[in-house]
């Protein structure tokens, strides 16, 4: 396993611009999660995919946010018309079921977004 | 709904001293509990997890935690702090069914002085 990777690691954008982040999960992990972490806080759940299906979305995920996971492999998170309040670390995690039924989540290094 | 409370946003210890980071949880169903560590500008690394097996859980880097249902606690301990333990620590809870999203506490920053 090469671990969960995220690209880019840092993104600076001007308010109103669109941004897209990519997450590559551990190969063969069927579950993928996006979280958002603001300064001084713990990560907050945004959305969840099982294979290519997006099965859960948090109320934190406004209409400006959209996530996809075509073919059940990598995932993208797009933010349209960015606002300063979108500045945060965006974390991706993936998991796969173990015999116990426990889905241990492995996190990527995150994408830090700064909206100016 | 599930929630986690981490008491103390900052904890300071001397190198070689006991580390104790507190976590209390709330869950309407049997929980899974986790401790993660985060170094600056990095993602989260799993230290240890409780998934309804042994209540005393041993993790990496000499850390351990004890699940106490009666106290709804899952405190993290390490007998002897090392300078490299300085980081942000997050306690998290998930349901033991469904898609098991993690609900995190606000974190505790551990400072280790020589």
mmCIF file of C-alpha atoms in Angstrom:
data_model
loop_
_atom_site.group_PDB
_atom_site.id
_atom_site.type_symbol
_atom_site.label_atom_id
_atom_site.label_comp_id
_atom_site.label_asym_id
_atom_site.label_seq_id
_atom_site.Cartn_x
_atom_site.Cartn_y
_atom_site.Cartn_z
ATOM 1 C CA UNK A 1 0.000 0.000 0.000
ATOM 2 C CA UNK A 2 1.286 3.425 -0.915
ATOM 3 C CA UNK A 3 -1.156 5.229 1.353
ATOM 4 C CA UNK A 4 -3.804 7.814 0.614
ATOM 5 C CA UNK A 5 -2.539 10.671 -1.536
ATOM 6 C CA UNK A 6 -4.056 14.093 -2.098
ATOM 7 C CA UNK A 7 -3.324 16.733 -4.678
ATOM 8 C CA UNK A 8 -2.572 19.576 -4.430
ATOM 9 C CA UNK A 9 -1.159 19.883 -0.930
ATOM 10 C CA UNK A 10 -1.730 23.619 -0.893
ATOM 11 C CA UNK A 11 -4.061 25.848 -2.882
ATOM 12 C CA UNK A 12 -4.395 29.605 -2.727
ATOM 13 C CA UNK A 13 -7.301 31.074 -4.639
ATOM 14 C CA UNK A 14 -9.221 34.298 -4.872
ATOM 15 C CA UNK A 15 -12.746 34.557 -3.623
ATOM 16 C CA UNK A 16 -15.234 33.571 -6.296
ATOM 17 C CA UNK A 17 -12.938 31.154 -8.102
ATOM 18 C CA UNK A 18 -13.607 27.433 -8.449
ATOM 19 C CA UNK A 19 -11.180 24.855 -7.074
ATOM 20 C CA UNK A 20 -10.928 21.092 -7.407
ATOM 21 C CA UNK A 21 -9.065 18.676 -5.168
ATOM 22 C CA UNK A 22 -8.150 15.086 -5.887
ATOM 23 C CA UNK A 23 -7.855 12.104 -3.564
ATOM 24 C CA UNK A 24 -6.354 8.738 -4.472
ATOM 25 C CA UNK A 25 -7.308 6.133 -1.858
ATOM 26 C CA UNK A 26 -5.412 3.015 -0.952
ATOM 27 C CA UNK A 27 -5.952 0.626 -3.806
ATOM 28 C CA UNK A 28 -8.944 -1.685 -3.401
ATOM 29 C CA UNK A 29 -10.380 0.354 -0.524
ATOM 30 C CA UNK A 30 -14.064 0.552 -1.344
ATOM 31 C CA UNK A 31 -14.954 3.326 1.114
ATOM 32 C CA UNK A 32 -13.845 6.930 0.757
ATOM 33 C CA UNK A 33 -14.550 9.866 3.067
ATOM 34 C CA UNK A 34 -14.001 13.621 2.871
ATOM 35 C CA UNK A 35 -13.554 15.713 6.010
ATOM 36 C CA UNK A 36 -12.896 19.413 6.562
ATOM 37 C CA UNK A 37 -10.708 20.755 9.345
ATOM 38 C CA UNK A 38 -10.635 24.410 10.292
ATOM 39 C CA UNK A 39 -7.982 25.981 12.480
ATOM 40 C CA UNK A 40 -8.116 24.765 16.068
ATOM 41 C CA UNK A 41 -10.879 22.254 15.408
ATOM 42 C CA UNK A 42 -11.154 18.555 14.798
ATOM 43 C CA UNK A 43 -12.065 17.261 11.352
ATOM 44 C CA UNK A 44 -15.749 17.367 10.410
ATOM 45 C CA UNK A 45 -17.381 14.832 8.115
ATOM 46 C CA UNK A 46 -18.420 16.095 4.678
ATOM 47 C CA UNK A 47 -19.334 13.124 2.527
ATOM 48 C CA UNK A 48 -18.900 9.370 2.013
ATOM 49 C CA UNK A 49 -18.634 7.049 -0.981
ATOM 50 C CA UNK A 50 -18.959 3.320 -1.163
ATOM 51 C CA UNK A 51 -17.407 2.345 -4.463
ATOM 52 C CA UNK A 52 -18.760 4.963 -6.916
ATOM 53 C CA UNK A 53 -21.958 5.725 -5.010
ATOM 54 C CA UNK A 54 -22.159 8.823 -2.835
ATOM 55 C CA UNK A 55 -24.238 7.558 0.056
ATOM 56 C CA UNK A 56 -24.096 10.319 2.640
ATOM 57 C CA UNK A 57 -23.634 14.087 2.610
ATOM 58 C CA UNK A 58 -23.301 16.360 5.602
ATOM 59 C CA UNK A 59 -25.371 19.506 5.901
ATOM 60 C CA UNK A 60 -21.976 21.254 5.900
ATOM 61 C CA UNK A 61 -21.769 20.445 2.209
ATOM 62 C CA UNK A 62 -23.541 23.381 0.615
ATOM 63 C CA UNK A 63 -24.720 23.474 -2.998
ATOM 64 C CA UNK A 64 -21.372 24.995 -3.956
ATOM 65 C CA UNK A 65 -19.651 21.734 -3.068
ATOM 66 C CA UNK A 66 -19.735 18.642 -5.237
ATOM 67 C CA UNK A 67 -17.867 15.387 -4.935
ATOM 68 C CA UNK A 68 -17.457 12.516 -7.344
ATOM 69 C CA UNK A 69 -15.831 9.133 -7.404
ATOM 70 C CA UNK A 70 -16.021 7.834 -10.963
ATOM 71 C CA UNK A 71 -15.326 4.123 -11.330
ATOM 72 C CA UNK A 72 -14.937 3.789 -7.600
ATOM 73 C CA UNK A 73 -11.279 4.734 -7.597
ATOM 74 C CA UNK A 74 -10.024 8.315 -7.096
ATOM 75 C CA UNK A 75 -12.346 11.055 -5.910
ATOM 76 C CA UNK A 76 -12.603 14.779 -6.603
ATOM 77 C CA UNK A 77 -14.050 17.524 -4.439
ATOM 78 C CA UNK A 78 -14.996 20.738 -6.228
ATOM 79 C CA UNK A 79 -15.871 24.019 -4.571
ATOM 80 C CA UNK A 80 -17.544 26.598 -6.775
ATOM 81 C CA UNK A 81 -17.523 30.332 -6.112
ATOM 82 C CA UNK A 82 -15.174 29.991 -3.153
ATOM 83 C CA UNK A 83 -15.715 32.101 -0.061
ATOM 84 C CA UNK A 84 -13.258 33.034 2.671
ATOM 85 C CA UNK A 85 -15.102 30.718 5.022
ATOM 86 C CA UNK A 86 -14.062 27.800 2.824
ATOM 87 C CA UNK A 87 -10.455 28.228 3.952
ATOM 88 C CA UNK A 88 -9.585 24.972 5.706
ATOM 89 C CA UNK A 89 -7.705 21.712 5.452
ATOM 90 C CA UNK A 90 -9.601 19.179 3.355
ATOM 91 C CA UNK A 91 -8.820 15.615 4.375
ATOM 92 C CA UNK A 92 -9.551 12.424 2.512
ATOM 93 C CA UNK A 93 -9.671 8.980 4.102
ATOM 94 C CA UNK A 94 -10.284 5.492 2.793
ATOM 95 C CA UNK A 95 -11.150 2.178 4.374
ATOM 96 C CA UNK A 96 -11.923 -1.424 3.634
ATOM 97 C CA UNK A 97 -13.803 -3.915 5.783
ATOM 98 C CA UNK A 98 -11.868 -6.197 8.064
ATOM 99 C CA UNK A 99 -13.059 -9.557 9.305
ATOM 100 C CA UNK A 100 -14.435 -7.899 12.441
ATOM 101 C CA UNK A 101 -16.550 -5.563 10.375
ATOM 102 C CA UNK A 102 -14.459 -2.637 11.513
ATOM 103 C CA UNK A 103 -13.638 -0.106 8.854
ATOM 104 C CA UNK A 104 -10.394 1.526 9.912
ATOM 105 C CA UNK A 105 -9.922 4.840 8.139
ATOM 106 C CA UNK A 106 -6.547 5.829 6.710
ATOM 107 C CA UNK A 107 -6.055 9.534 6.130
ATOM 108 C CA UNK A 108 -4.182 11.387 3.437
ATOM 109 C CA UNK A 109 -1.943 14.417 4.099
ATOM 110 C CA UNK A 110 -4.721 16.864 3.270
ATOM 111 C CA UNK A 111 -5.129 19.845 0.940
ATOM 112 C CA UNK A 112 -4.849 23.216 2.636
ATOM 113 C CA UNK A 113 -7.090 25.779 0.932
ATOM 114 C CA UNK A 114 -6.617 29.491 1.473
ATOM 115 C CA UNK A 115 -9.214 31.826 -0.020
ATOM 116 C CA UNK A 116 -8.062 35.446 -0.271
ATOM 117 C CA UNK B 1 -26.103 11.543 17.727
ATOM 118 C CA UNK B 2 -22.540 11.020 18.805
ATOM 119 C CA UNK B 3 -20.103 13.476 20.304
ATOM 120 C CA UNK B 4 -16.666 13.641 21.872
ATOM 121 C CA UNK B 5 -15.335 15.987 24.523
ATOM 122 C CA UNK B 6 -11.620 16.400 25.007
ATOM 123 C CA UNK B 7 -10.765 18.117 28.283
ATOM 124 C CA UNK B 8 -7.873 20.542 27.944
ATOM 125 C CA UNK B 9 -6.913 22.135 24.656
ATOM 126 C CA UNK B 10 -3.264 22.088 25.760
ATOM 127 C CA UNK B 11 -1.379 19.670 27.994
ATOM 128 C CA UNK B 12 2.250 20.283 28.992
ATOM 129 C CA UNK B 13 4.545 17.595 30.368
ATOM 130 C CA UNK B 14 8.249 17.165 30.902
ATOM 131 C CA UNK B 15 10.193 14.581 28.953
ATOM 132 C CA UNK B 16 9.936 11.277 30.805
ATOM 133 C CA UNK B 17 6.718 12.206 32.608
ATOM 134 C CA UNK B 18 3.351 10.468 32.351
ATOM 135 C CA UNK B 19 1.100 11.591 29.515
ATOM 136 C CA UNK B 20 -2.663 11.638 30.159
ATOM 137 C CA UNK B 21 -5.052 13.015 27.540
ATOM 138 C CA UNK B 22 -8.734 12.897 28.440
ATOM 139 C CA UNK B 23 -11.630 11.926 26.196
ATOM 140 C CA UNK B 24 -15.295 11.466 27.065
ATOM 141 C CA UNK B 25 -17.824 10.333 24.512
ATOM 142 C CA UNK B 26 -21.558 10.255 24.025
ATOM 143 C CA UNK B 27 -23.206 7.610 21.879
ATOM 144 C CA UNK B 28 -26.673 6.098 21.730
ATOM 145 C CA UNK B 29 -25.285 2.869 20.268
ATOM 146 C CA UNK B 30 -22.215 0.805 21.147
ATOM 147 C CA UNK B 31 -19.303 2.891 19.928
ATOM 148 C CA UNK B 32 -16.026 2.369 18.230
ATOM 149 C CA UNK B 33 -13.414 4.754 19.670
ATOM 150 C CA UNK B 34 -10.176 6.007 18.183
ATOM 151 C CA UNK B 35 -7.193 8.167 19.001
ATOM 152 C CA UNK B 36 -5.400 9.894 16.131
ATOM 153 C CA UNK B 37 -2.233 12.011 16.168
ATOM 154 C CA UNK B 38 -1.584 14.921 13.810
ATOM 155 C CA UNK B 39 1.777 16.556 13.243
ATOM 156 C CA UNK B 40 1.901 20.088 11.766
ATOM 157 C CA UNK B 41 0.625 20.311 8.200
ATOM 158 C CA UNK B 42 0.067 16.566 8.003
ATOM 159 C CA UNK B 43 -2.882 14.214 7.943
ATOM 160 C CA UNK B 44 -4.012 12.039 10.811
ATOM 161 C CA UNK B 45 -2.280 8.855 11.924
ATOM 162 C CA UNK B 46 -4.163 6.211 13.880
ATOM 163 C CA UNK B 47 -2.642 5.558 17.306
ATOM 164 C CA UNK B 48 -5.103 2.970 18.556
ATOM 165 C CA UNK B 49 -8.727 1.869 18.393
ATOM 166 C CA UNK B 50 -11.375 0.216 20.541
ATOM 167 C CA UNK B 51 -13.835 -2.002 18.681
ATOM 168 C CA UNK B 52 -15.614 -3.864 21.500
ATOM 169 C CA UNK B 53 -12.888 -6.391 22.191
ATOM 170 C CA UNK B 54 -10.437 -5.838 25.061
ATOM 171 C CA UNK B 55 -11.152 -2.685 27.052
ATOM 172 C CA UNK B 56 -7.443 -1.905 27.469
ATOM 173 C CA UNK B 57 -6.069 -1.107 24.042
ATOM 174 C CA UNK B 58 -2.403 -0.810 23.181
ATOM 175 C CA UNK B 59 -1.300 1.272 20.246
ATOM 176 C CA UNK B 60 1.796 2.496 18.508
ATOM 177 C CA UNK B 61 4.640 4.473 20.065
ATOM 178 C CA UNK B 62 3.899 3.169 23.572
ATOM 179 C CA UNK B 63 0.423 4.697 23.872
ATOM 180 C CA UNK B 64 -2.537 2.892 25.371
ATOM 181 C CA UNK B 65 -6.144 3.716 26.258
ATOM 182 C CA UNK B 66 -8.815 2.154 28.434
ATOM 183 C CA UNK B 67 -12.493 2.020 27.504
ATOM 184 C CA UNK B 68 -14.663 2.642 30.567
ATOM 185 C CA UNK B 69 -18.324 2.323 29.713
ATOM 186 C CA UNK B 70 -19.537 3.406 33.158
ATOM 187 C CA UNK B 71 -17.578 6.647 32.844
ATOM 188 C CA UNK B 72 -18.078 7.015 29.043
ATOM 189 C CA UNK B 73 -14.347 7.656 28.847
ATOM 190 C CA UNK B 74 -11.462 6.623 26.628
ATOM 191 C CA UNK B 75 -8.412 8.400 28.057
ATOM 192 C CA UNK B 76 -5.029 8.114 26.325
ATOM 193 C CA UNK B 77 -1.890 7.451 28.357
ATOM 194 C CA UNK B 78 1.817 6.930 27.881
ATOM 195 C CA UNK B 79 4.121 6.147 30.820
ATOM 196 C CA UNK B 80 7.042 8.272 29.663
ATOM 197 C CA UNK B 81 6.805 11.224 27.279
ATOM 198 C CA UNK B 82 9.319 11.728 24.505
ATOM 199 C CA UNK B 83 10.060 14.961 22.719
ATOM 200 C CA UNK B 84 8.767 13.405 19.495
ATOM 201 C CA UNK B 85 5.308 12.978 21.095
ATOM 202 C CA UNK B 86 4.668 16.718 20.798
ATOM 203 C CA UNK B 87 1.692 16.954 18.428
ATOM 204 C CA UNK B 88 -2.093 17.407 18.266
ATOM 205 C CA UNK B 89 -4.152 14.445 19.464
ATOM 206 C CA UNK B 90 -7.743 13.799 18.458
ATOM 207 C CA UNK B 91 -10.229 11.418 20.007
ATOM 208 C CA UNK B 92 -12.989 10.180 17.698
ATOM 209 C CA UNK B 93 -16.107 8.049 17.937
ATOM 210 C CA UNK B 94 -18.077 6.150 15.322
ATOM 211 C CA UNK B 95 -21.041 3.856 15.309
ATOM 212 C CA UNK B 96 -20.298 0.153 15.050
ATOM 213 C CA UNK B 97 -22.707 -0.177 12.140
ATOM 214 C CA UNK B 98 -23.402 1.651 8.913
ATOM 215 C CA UNK B 99 -20.746 3.622 7.169
ATOM 216 C CA UNK B 100 -19.029 4.555 10.417
ATOM 217 C CA UNK B 101 -18.241 8.225 9.882
ATOM 218 C CA UNK B 102 -15.887 9.576 12.504
ATOM 219 C CA UNK B 103 -16.974 12.306 14.900
ATOM 220 C CA UNK B 104 -13.918 14.064 16.304
ATOM 221 C CA UNK B 105 -13.213 16.069 19.414
ATOM 222 C CA UNK B 106 -11.591 19.485 19.209
ATOM 223 C CA UNK B 107 -8.150 18.083 19.905
ATOM 224 C CA UNK B 108 -5.498 18.416 22.600
ATOM 225 C CA UNK B 109 -2.077 19.832 21.843
ATOM 226 C CA UNK B 110 0.636 17.996 23.752
ATOM 227 C CA UNK B 111 3.718 20.044 24.591
ATOM 228 C CA UNK B 112 6.824 18.221 25.820
ATOM 229 C CA UNK B 113 9.606 20.157 27.492
ATOM 230 C CA UNK B 114 13.173 18.896 28.026
#
